[in-house]
Every structure is written in C-alpha cells, then in structure tokens.
Amino acid sequence: MTTLNRRMFVNSAACCAVGAVANAAQHRDRNLKIRDVRAIITQPTTALTVVKVETSEPGLYGLGCATFAYQSTAVAAAVNDYLRPFLIGKNPGDIEDIWQSCYQSGYWRNGPVLNNAISGIDQALWDIKGKVAGMPVYELFGGKARDAVPVYVVPGGRSLNEMEDRIRELMEQKFYYFKITRPDNRDPYRGPNIVTRRVPGIDPSQGILETEAGEIFEPKQHFQRVIETFEHLRGTIGSNVELLHDVHERMPPIEGIGFAKDVEQYKPFFIEDLFAPEDIDYFRIVREQTSTPMAMGELFNNPHEWNPLIKDRLIDFIRVHISQIGGLTPARKLAALCEAFNVRTAWHGPGDTSPVGHAANLALDFNVWNLGVQEAGPMWKPDDRLREVFPGMPEVRDGYVWPSKTPGLGVELDEKAAEKYPFRGITKAANKWGNLRRADGTIVRP
Ligand code: MG
C-alpha cells in the first residue's frame, strides 16, 4: 500500500499522526525506543485508566487500556513507579518479550493490578505497531474473519411488557442479541443504591426490596423472576432473537444447577457466571445435567482458572476482561486455545472498560474465527463526554460494530478534554461491590 493510499483510509482525527507514522515506517529499522510511559486516569463517566507509551520517533505513541475502575491509583502506581523505569529504552516492537518480562517483573504475578498495568502497556505497543505498519491491529493479527461484529445490548424495562416492547423496537433497529435482567425492579448489579449497612428484619420474599438504606438482594426470588421473564419473552417474541442472562455468581451452586436446568427450555444464548471463580468445579456437574450454554471468565485473572474449563469443554463462551488478564498478547493466545476446543469468545465489554479497551476487544473480534458475540457496553449510545475524551471511539450501528481502517487501535485520547474530567477518588459507586448484602446483612458476591 502506498503512503498516498494509506492516507486516504485514515480519518481526520488521525491525520496529524500520519506524518509520524509514515516517517516511522520508512525508518522502522532505525532502532525505535520507548521514550516515556505514563498512566492517565480520567473520569468522564466512570474512572478510566489509559497508558500512553511514547517512542523516540516524535509523534509516534500508543494507547492501551489499564482500567481497574475500583483501584485506579494502584494500577497507575504499578505503571508509573515500577514498569516505566523498567521499559524506557526498550524497542516497542518487541511486544512478546516486553509482555513476558513485565509479567515476571514483580515476581508474584496474575493479580488484577499488575495485569491491568501490563495490559495498558501491551495494548499501547500493539497500537504503535499498527501505526508503524499503517494497518489496523486486526490486520496485524491476520486480517478480518468477518465484515462486522455483532453486539448484545441490555433492553431494560420496568415490566415484562415494557421489556418486550423495547426488544421489539431494537429488533427494528437490527439488534438480535439481548441481555435480559429482572424487569420489575432495578438490575441488582447496576442499581445505584445498594445497601451500605445492615438492615435487620427485612422480608426477603420479594427478592429485592427498596429500604431506607438501599437495595437488598435475595437470590431465590430474584432468579425465579428471571425464569418468568424468559418464559414471557419466548412466549410473546418467539425464538427469532437471542436472549442471554448474567447470574453474576449470585446463587448457591446447587441452586445455580437448578436454574440452568429450568432455563434450558427457553434456549438462552448463554448463561453467564453461573458459579463464582472459587466454585468452577461445579461446571463439571452442571454440564452432565443440561445443555444450557455456559459463559464464564469475567473475573478471571489467571490461566489456572480458564485452562481446565476450556480443555475439558466445560464452557461454551470465554468472557474474560482483556485488561484483567494482561492485554491483547495473552488474549490472542487464549482465543487460539478456545478455537481448538470450539469455545467462542464474548469478551467483557462494560462501561468500566475505556474506549481504547473496547477497540482492543474489537481487534480480536474482527480477527478470530471463534467469535461468539461482543458486549456493546458504551459503544451503544455513548456518552458525549466519552466521545469528547476519546475521539474515534468505536460505536454500534445496525446491531454491529463495523471495522475502522485507522492504523493501530484507531482511538485517540484528548488529554486536554481528559483533564476536564479528573479522577474523583473513592466514591460510593467505587465501593459498591463490597456493600451488597442479603436481608440478614450478609455480604454477597458481586
Ligand atoms: Mg458479567
């Protein structure tokens, strides 16, 4: 591809980088070095952490997602205080070597803080390599295996009929995959007023109750309502949509097995996080009793967690959060392992992944053969503040995300705009996962 043709593909947001890109491409053997590494925390919506890796070539840099929204400053310290001095002077093209050396750098490994820090660097290096090559990252991985990436969205709705209506509207907009939640109350893991103190004497029979202190969650009643929701939607809308549900590891395992059997008749696309990572041996038991497809891995950090489930064909979808496992380099290998066992990918794509991280998810979504579906998260109806801070962020159109031709990951960070939305510190929202309780005051898993 000539420089002229390449210029025709890039969008205006990337124009100023093109000169540097072409220059670097001409001089790729010129001993490119990492000049600086910096973690940037911004909070246009939730707290998002992005790592910027600058090179010895003026204007040539990469961005990577290192968002661990609930311990942001710990990740920033891992990047700025520990990995930065370790990386300066290295060749940014040596991605595999840098990943392996960062992984060993703290001796203890596989934790979410170091994994996110490595991810920020790793994704930034893939971004740089794409810019040097003048190609989107999915081209570096081997090119597109599909024309567009299908996404799932959350229709919401406060009653069964309202949810049904919203799904019908979204079907007209060409959406096909829907994550359903209990409709007659707030989604328990998204509600803003999760209880923060013990409230004795609450009647658990309604599953979720509004109290002075917030919400109380009771699993048995809650998941019965989820089954009724599946029943309603299959009975009214029929089978021409995919429905999925996230259990969020919120049932005792034996009740989870019963739920998986009960929901099988409604043909879910997948049931996610039926068990906690601490209970993954239960996947062997549930597999013998039902063909309900299983998605797992959002909370995984460690190959010891996913390897047994994949090799023994105990799950159908891998759901890992790519920054939590250390970035694109390990995620590519994980996707290849999954392909060998016909496990499909469904990378975690929530609001607490930066747009750079969503672009990294998509780099694999376009390339791997064994894609299942992509969580749309903020790529569907993005907040204007996100668009302002992250020009070029991927967005959903007609139920899909379409490929960008911009070299690298294709997303910019407007640092001036990011400064308008500074990190707000430890908020109630950031502490919510440690404060969700049952009616008697017992902490439940998120
Ligand atoms: Mg989930």
Coordinates of C-alpha atoms and ligand atoms in Angstrom, one line a residue:
M1 CA 0.0 0.0 0.0
T2 CA 1.4 3.4 -0.9
T3 CA 1.6 6.2 1.6
L4 CA -0.9 8.1 -0.6
N5 CA -3.4 5.2 -0.4
R6 CA -2.9 4.8 3.3
R7 CA -3.6 8.5 3.8
M8 CA -6.9 8.0 2.0
F9 CA -8.0 5.5 4.7
V10 CA -7.3 7.4 7.8
N11 CA -9.9 9.6 9.4
S12 CA -9.3 13.3 10.2
A13 CA -8.6 12.5 13.9
A14 CA -5.5 10.6 12.9
C15 CA -4.2 13.0 10.3
C16 CA -1.6 14.6 12.5
A17 CA -0.2 11.2 13.3
V18 CA 0.2 10.2 9.7
G19 CA 3.4 12.1 9.1
A20 CA 5.0 10.5 12.1
V21 CA 3.6 7.1 11.0
A22 CA 5.0 7.3 7.5
N23 CA 8.3 8.5 8.9
A24 CA 8.5 5.7 11.3
A25 CA 7.5 3.2 8.6
Q26 CA 10.4 4.5 6.5
H27 CA 12.8 4.1 9.4
R28 CA 11.5 1.1 11.2
D29 CA 14.9 -0.4 11.4
R30 CA 16.2 2.8 13.0
N31 CA 16.3 1.5 16.5
L32 CA 13.0 2.8 17.8
K33 CA 13.0 3.1 21.6
I34 CA 10.4 3.6 24.3
R35 CA 10.9 7.2 25.5
D36 CA 8.2 7.5 28.2
V37 CA 5.4 5.6 29.8
R38 CA 2.6 7.3 31.6
A39 CA -0.8 6.2 33.2
I40 CA -3.6 8.7 32.8
I41 CA -6.7 8.4 34.9
T42 CA -9.8 10.3 33.7
Q43 CA -13.4 10.1 34.8
P44 CA -15.7 11.3 32.0
T45 CA -18.2 8.6 33.2
T46 CA -16.6 6.0 35.4
A47 CA -12.8 6.1 36.3
L48 CA -10.9 5.0 33.2
T49 CA -7.1 4.4 33.1
V50 CA -5.2 4.6 29.9
V51 CA -1.5 4.1 29.4
K52 CA 0.4 6.3 26.9
V53 CA 3.7 4.8 25.6
E54 CA 5.8 7.4 23.7
T55 CA 8.6 6.5 21.4
S56 CA 11.8 8.1 20.2
E57 CA 10.0 9.0 17.0
P58 CA 8.3 12.3 17.6
G59 CA 4.6 12.0 17.4
L60 CA 4.6 8.2 17.4
Y61 CA 2.9 6.8 20.5
G62 CA 0.4 4.1 21.6
L63 CA -2.5 3.9 23.9
G64 CA -3.7 1.0 26.0
C65 CA -6.5 0.3 28.5
A66 CA -5.4 -0.4 32.1
T67 CA -8.8 0.3 33.6
F68 CA -9.4 -1.3 37.0
A69 CA -12.0 1.2 38.0
Y70 CA -12.1 0.3 41.7
Q71 CA -8.4 0.5 42.3
S72 CA -7.3 3.0 39.7
T73 CA -4.4 4.6 41.5
A74 CA -2.9 1.3 42.4
V75 CA -2.6 0.5 38.7
A76 CA -1.2 3.9 37.9
A77 CA 1.5 3.4 40.6
A78 CA 2.3 0.0 39.1
V79 CA 2.8 1.7 35.7
N80 CA 4.5 4.9 36.7
D81 CA 6.6 3.8 39.6
Y82 CA 7.6 0.2 38.6
L83 CA 7.1 -0.6 34.9
R84 CA 8.1 2.8 33.5
P85 CA 11.7 2.7 34.6
F86 CA 11.9 -0.9 33.5
L87 CA 10.7 -0.2 30.0
I88 CA 12.4 3.1 29.0
G89 CA 14.9 2.4 26.2
K90 CA 13.4 -0.9 25.1
N91 CA 12.3 -1.5 21.5
P92 CA 8.5 -1.0 21.4
G93 CA 8.3 -3.6 18.6
D94 CA 9.4 -6.4 20.9
I95 CA 5.9 -6.9 22.2
E96 CA 6.2 -10.6 23.2
D97 CA 9.5 -10.1 25.0
I98 CA 8.2 -7.0 26.8
W99 CA 5.0 -8.8 27.9
Q100 CA 6.9 -11.7 29.3
S101 CA 9.4 -9.5 31.1
C102 CA 6.7 -7.3 32.6
Y103 CA 4.8 -10.5 33.7
Q104 CA 7.9 -11.7 35.7
S105 CA 8.9 -8.2 36.9
G106 CA 7.2 -8.3 40.2
Y107 CA 7.9 -12.0 41.0
W108 CA 4.3 -12.5 42.1
R109 CA 2.0 -12.4 39.2
N110 CA -1.5 -12.9 37.8
G111 CA -3.1 -10.3 40.1
P112 CA -5.5 -7.7 38.7
V113 CA -3.3 -4.6 39.5
L114 CA -0.2 -5.9 37.7
N115 CA -2.3 -7.5 34.9
N116 CA -4.0 -4.2 34.2
A117 CA -0.8 -2.3 34.2
I118 CA 0.8 -4.7 31.7
S119 CA -2.4 -4.5 29.6
G120 CA -2.0 -0.7 29.3
I121 CA 1.5 -1.1 28.0
D122 CA 0.8 -4.2 25.8
Q123 CA -2.2 -2.6 24.0
A124 CA -0.2 0.6 23.5
L125 CA 2.6 -1.4 21.9
W126 CA 0.1 -3.1 19.5
D127 CA -1.2 0.4 18.8
I128 CA 2.3 1.6 17.9
K129 CA 3.0 -1.5 15.8
G130 CA -0.2 -0.9 13.8
K131 CA 0.7 2.8 13.3
V132 CA 4.2 1.9 12.2
A133 CA 2.8 -0.7 9.7
G134 CA 0.0 1.7 8.6
M135 CA -2.6 -1.0 9.5
P136 CA -5.4 -1.6 12.0
V137 CA -4.4 -4.1 14.7
Y138 CA -6.7 -6.8 13.3
E139 CA -4.7 -6.7 10.1
L140 CA -1.5 -7.5 12.1
F141 CA -3.4 -10.4 13.6
G142 CA -4.1 -11.9 10.2
G143 CA -7.0 -9.8 8.9
K144 CA -10.7 -9.8 9.2
A145 CA -12.6 -13.1 9.6
R146 CA -16.0 -11.2 9.3
D147 CA -17.4 -8.0 7.9
A148 CA -18.8 -6.7 11.2
V149 CA -19.0 -7.7 14.9
P150 CA -22.5 -8.5 16.3
V151 CA -23.2 -7.0 19.8
Y152 CA -25.6 -7.6 22.6
V153 CA -27.4 -4.9 24.3
V154 CA -29.5 -4.5 27.5
P155 CA -33.1 -3.6 26.7
G156 CA -34.1 -2.9 30.3
G157 CA -37.7 -2.1 31.1
R158 CA -39.6 -2.0 34.4
S159 CA -42.3 -4.5 33.5
L160 CA -42.4 -7.6 31.3
N161 CA -44.5 -5.8 28.7
E162 CA -42.1 -2.8 28.7
M163 CA -39.1 -5.1 28.2
E164 CA -41.0 -6.9 25.4
D165 CA -41.8 -3.5 23.7
R166 CA -38.2 -2.4 23.9
I167 CA -36.9 -5.6 22.4
R168 CA -39.3 -5.2 19.5
E169 CA -38.1 -1.7 18.9
L170 CA -34.5 -2.8 19.0
M171 CA -35.3 -5.6 16.6
E172 CA -36.5 -3.0 14.1
Q173 CA -33.1 -1.4 14.6
K174 CA -31.5 -4.7 13.6
F175 CA -30.4 -5.8 17.0
Y176 CA -30.6 -9.6 17.6
Y177 CA -28.8 -10.3 20.9
F178 CA -30.4 -9.2 24.2
K179 CA -29.1 -9.5 27.8
I180 CA -32.2 -9.7 29.9
T181 CA -32.5 -8.7 33.5
R182 CA -35.3 -8.9 36.0
P183 CA -37.7 -6.3 34.7
D184 CA -39.8 -5.2 37.7
N185 CA -37.1 -3.6 39.7
R186 CA -33.6 -2.3 39.1
D187 CA -31.0 -4.6 37.9
P188 CA -29.4 -5.7 41.2
Y189 CA -25.8 -5.3 40.0
R190 CA -26.4 -1.9 38.3
G191 CA -28.6 -0.2 40.9
P192 CA -27.2 3.0 42.4
N193 CA -28.4 2.5 46.0
I194 CA -27.0 -0.8 47.0
V195 CA -27.4 -1.2 50.8
T196 CA -24.4 0.0 52.8
R197 CA -25.4 -1.1 56.2
R198 CA -27.1 -4.0 57.9
V199 CA -30.9 -3.7 58.0
P200 CA -32.4 -6.4 60.2
G201 CA -35.9 -7.6 59.9
I202 CA -36.3 -7.2 56.1
D203 CA -38.9 -9.5 54.5
P204 CA -36.8 -11.5 51.8
S205 CA -39.9 -12.8 50.0
Q206 CA -39.8 -10.2 47.2
G207 CA -36.2 -10.8 46.3
I208 CA -35.1 -7.1 46.0
L209 CA -36.6 -4.5 48.3
E210 CA -36.2 -0.8 48.5
T211 CA -35.2 0.2 52.0
E212 CA -34.1 3.4 53.6
A213 CA -30.6 2.2 53.2
G214 CA -30.9 1.0 49.6
E215 CA -31.4 -2.4 48.0
I216 CA -31.4 -5.9 49.5
F217 CA -30.9 -8.8 47.2
E218 CA -32.3 -12.3 47.8
P219 CA -31.3 -14.9 45.2
K220 CA -34.1 -17.4 45.1
Q221 CA -36.9 -15.0 44.4
H222 CA -34.8 -12.9 42.1
F223 CA -33.9 -15.8 39.8
Q224 CA -37.5 -17.2 39.8
R225 CA -38.5 -13.8 38.3
V226 CA -35.7 -14.2 35.7
I227 CA -37.1 -17.6 34.6
E228 CA -40.6 -15.9 34.3
T229 CA -39.0 -13.2 32.2
F230 CA -37.5 -15.8 29.8
E231 CA -40.9 -17.6 29.7
H232 CA -42.7 -14.3 28.8
L233 CA -40.3 -13.2 26.1
R234 CA -40.2 -16.6 24.4
G235 CA -44.0 -16.8 24.6
T236 CA -44.5 -13.4 23.1
I237 CA -41.5 -12.6 20.9
G238 CA -40.7 -16.2 20.0
S239 CA -37.4 -17.8 19.1
N240 CA -36.1 -15.3 16.5
V241 CA -33.9 -13.4 18.9
E242 CA -31.0 -14.5 21.2
L243 CA -31.5 -14.0 24.9
L244 CA -28.8 -14.2 27.5
H245 CA -28.5 -13.6 31.2
D246 CA -25.8 -12.9 33.7
V247 CA -26.2 -14.7 37.0
H248 CA -23.2 -12.8 38.5
E249 CA -22.3 -15.7 40.7
R250 CA -25.2 -14.8 43.0
M251 CA -26.7 -18.2 43.8
P252 CA -25.6 -21.1 46.0
P253 CA -24.1 -23.6 43.4
I254 CA -26.9 -26.2 43.8
E255 CA -29.5 -23.5 43.1
G256 CA -27.4 -22.5 40.1
I257 CA -27.6 -26.0 38.7
G258 CA -31.4 -26.0 39.2
F259 CA -31.6 -22.6 37.4
A260 CA -29.6 -23.8 34.5
K261 CA -31.9 -26.8 34.1
D262 CA -35.1 -24.6 34.4
V263 CA -33.9 -22.1 31.8
E264 CA -32.8 -24.7 29.2
Q265 CA -36.3 -24.9 27.7
Y266 CA -36.1 -21.2 26.8
K267 CA -32.9 -21.7 24.7
P268 CA -30.7 -19.0 26.1
F269 CA -27.7 -17.9 24.0
F270 CA -25.7 -18.3 27.2
I271 CA -25.9 -18.0 30.9
E272 CA -23.0 -16.1 32.4
D273 CA -21.1 -16.6 35.6
L274 CA -23.4 -19.3 37.0
F275 CA -20.7 -20.0 39.6
A276 CA -18.0 -18.0 41.2
P277 CA -14.4 -18.5 40.1
E278 CA -13.9 -20.2 43.5
D279 CA -16.6 -22.7 42.6
I280 CA -15.6 -23.6 39.0
D281 CA -15.5 -27.3 39.7
Y282 CA -19.3 -27.1 39.6
F283 CA -19.2 -26.6 35.8
R284 CA -18.3 -30.3 35.5
I285 CA -21.5 -31.2 37.5
V286 CA -23.9 -28.9 35.6
R287 CA -22.5 -30.0 32.3
E288 CA -23.8 -33.5 32.9
Q289 CA -27.3 -32.3 33.6
T290 CA -28.2 -29.6 31.0
S291 CA -27.2 -28.3 27.6
T292 CA -27.7 -24.7 28.6
P293 CA -24.7 -22.8 27.1
M294 CA -22.2 -21.5 29.7
A295 CA -20.3 -18.3 29.6
M296 CA -17.5 -17.7 32.2
G297 CA -14.5 -15.7 32.9
E298 CA -15.2 -12.0 33.6
L299 CA -13.5 -12.3 36.9
F300 CA -10.6 -14.4 35.8
N301 CA -7.0 -13.2 36.1
N302 CA -5.1 -16.4 35.8
P303 CA -4.5 -19.2 33.3
H304 CA -5.1 -21.8 36.1
E305 CA -8.7 -20.6 36.1
W306 CA -9.5 -20.9 32.3
N307 CA -7.3 -23.7 31.1
P308 CA -9.2 -26.6 32.8
L309 CA -12.6 -25.3 31.8
I310 CA -11.5 -25.0 28.1
K311 CA -9.6 -28.2 27.7
D312 CA -12.4 -30.3 29.3
R313 CA -15.1 -28.5 27.2
L314 CA -17.0 -27.3 30.3
I315 CA -17.8 -23.8 29.0
D316 CA -19.1 -22.5 25.7
F317 CA -18.0 -18.9 25.8
I318 CA -14.9 -17.2 27.3
R319 CA -15.9 -13.9 28.9
V320 CA -12.6 -12.6 30.2
H321 CA -11.9 -8.9 30.6
I322 CA -8.9 -8.4 28.4
S323 CA -7.1 -5.8 30.6
Q324 CA -7.6 -8.0 33.6
I325 CA -5.6 -10.9 32.0
G326 CA -2.8 -8.6 30.9
G327 CA -3.8 -7.3 27.4
L328 CA -4.0 -8.4 23.8
T329 CA -0.9 -10.6 23.9
P330 CA -2.4 -13.2 26.3
A331 CA -5.9 -12.7 24.9
R332 CA -4.8 -13.8 21.4
K333 CA -3.3 -17.0 22.9
L334 CA -6.5 -17.6 24.9
A335 CA -8.7 -17.1 21.8
A336 CA -6.5 -19.6 19.9
L337 CA -6.7 -22.1 22.8
C338 CA -10.5 -21.7 22.7
E339 CA -10.7 -22.2 19.0
A340 CA -9.0 -25.6 19.4
F341 CA -11.9 -26.7 21.7
N342 CA -14.6 -24.8 19.9
V343 CA -15.2 -22.4 22.7
R344 CA -16.4 -19.0 21.4
T345 CA -15.3 -15.5 22.6
A346 CA -17.5 -13.0 24.3
W347 CA -15.1 -10.5 25.7
H348 CA -16.3 -8.5 28.7
G349 CA -17.2 -5.0 27.4
P350 CA -18.7 -2.9 30.2
G351 CA -18.7 0.8 30.9
D352 CA -15.6 0.4 33.1
T353 CA -13.5 -0.5 30.0
S354 CA -12.1 2.6 28.3
P355 CA -12.9 3.1 24.6
V356 CA -9.3 2.1 23.9
G357 CA -10.0 -1.2 25.6
H358 CA -13.2 -1.6 23.5
A359 CA -11.1 -1.1 20.4
A360 CA -8.7 -3.8 21.7
N361 CA -11.7 -6.2 22.1
L362 CA -12.7 -5.4 18.6
A363 CA -9.2 -6.1 17.1
L364 CA -9.7 -9.7 18.2
D365 CA -13.4 -9.8 17.4
F366 CA -12.7 -9.0 13.8
N367 CA -9.8 -11.4 13.5
V368 CA -10.6 -14.6 15.5
W369 CA -12.7 -17.3 13.8
N370 CA -14.4 -18.3 17.0
L371 CA -16.2 -15.1 17.9
G372 CA -19.5 -15.6 19.7
V373 CA -20.7 -12.0 20.4
Q374 CA -19.4 -8.7 21.8
E375 CA -20.9 -6.9 24.7
A376 CA -21.8 -3.4 23.3
G377 CA -21.4 -1.5 26.6
P378 CA -20.8 2.2 26.0
M379 CA -20.3 1.6 22.2
W380 CA -24.1 1.6 22.1
K381 CA -25.4 5.2 22.8
P382 CA -22.0 6.5 24.0
D383 CA -22.0 9.4 26.5
D384 CA -20.9 12.7 24.8
R385 CA -18.1 13.1 27.4
L386 CA -16.6 9.7 26.3
R387 CA -16.7 10.8 22.7
E388 CA -15.0 14.1 23.7
V389 CA -12.2 12.5 25.6
F390 CA -11.7 9.5 23.2
P391 CA -12.1 10.8 19.6
G392 CA -12.6 7.9 17.2
M393 CA -14.2 5.6 19.8
P394 CA -16.0 2.6 18.2
E395 CA -19.7 2.9 18.0
V396 CA -22.6 0.5 17.2
R397 CA -24.6 0.8 14.0
D398 CA -27.4 -1.6 12.9
G399 CA -26.6 -4.1 15.6
Y400 CA -23.0 -4.4 14.7
V401 CA -19.6 -2.6 15.1
W402 CA -18.0 -2.0 11.7
P403 CA -14.3 -2.1 11.1
S404 CA -12.2 1.1 11.3
K405 CA -9.4 1.5 8.8
T406 CA -7.4 3.8 11.0
P407 CA -3.9 2.4 11.7
G408 CA -3.4 1.0 15.2
L409 CA -6.3 0.6 17.6
G410 CA -8.0 3.7 16.0
V411 CA -8.9 5.6 19.2
E412 CA -7.2 8.8 20.4
L413 CA -7.1 10.4 23.8
D414 CA -7.7 14.1 24.0
E415 CA -5.6 14.9 27.1
K416 CA -7.0 18.4 27.5
A417 CA -10.5 17.0 27.5
A418 CA -9.4 14.3 29.9
E419 CA -8.3 17.0 32.3
K420 CA -11.8 18.4 32.4
Y421 CA -12.9 15.1 34.0
P422 CA -10.4 14.4 36.7
F423 CA -10.4 11.3 38.8
R424 CA -12.9 11.8 41.6
G425 CA -11.3 9.4 44.1
I426 CA -13.0 6.6 46.0
T427 CA -16.7 7.2 45.6
K428 CA -19.7 5.3 46.9
A429 CA -20.1 3.8 43.5
A430 CA -16.5 2.6 43.5
N431 CA -17.2 0.8 46.9
K432 CA -20.5 -0.8 45.8
W433 CA -19.2 -4.3 45.3
G434 CA -18.2 -4.6 48.9
N435 CA -21.6 -3.4 50.2
L436 CA -24.2 -5.6 48.6
R437 CA -26.0 -7.7 51.3
R438 CA -28.7 -10.2 51.9
A439 CA -31.7 -9.4 54.0
D440 CA -29.9 -10.5 57.2
G441 CA -26.9 -8.3 56.5
T442 CA -24.6 -10.9 54.9
I443 CA -22.3 -9.7 52.2
V444 CA -23.0 -11.4 48.8
R445 CA -20.6 -11.8 45.9
P446 CA -20.8 -9.1 43.3
Ligands
MG1 MG -20.9 -10.3 33.7

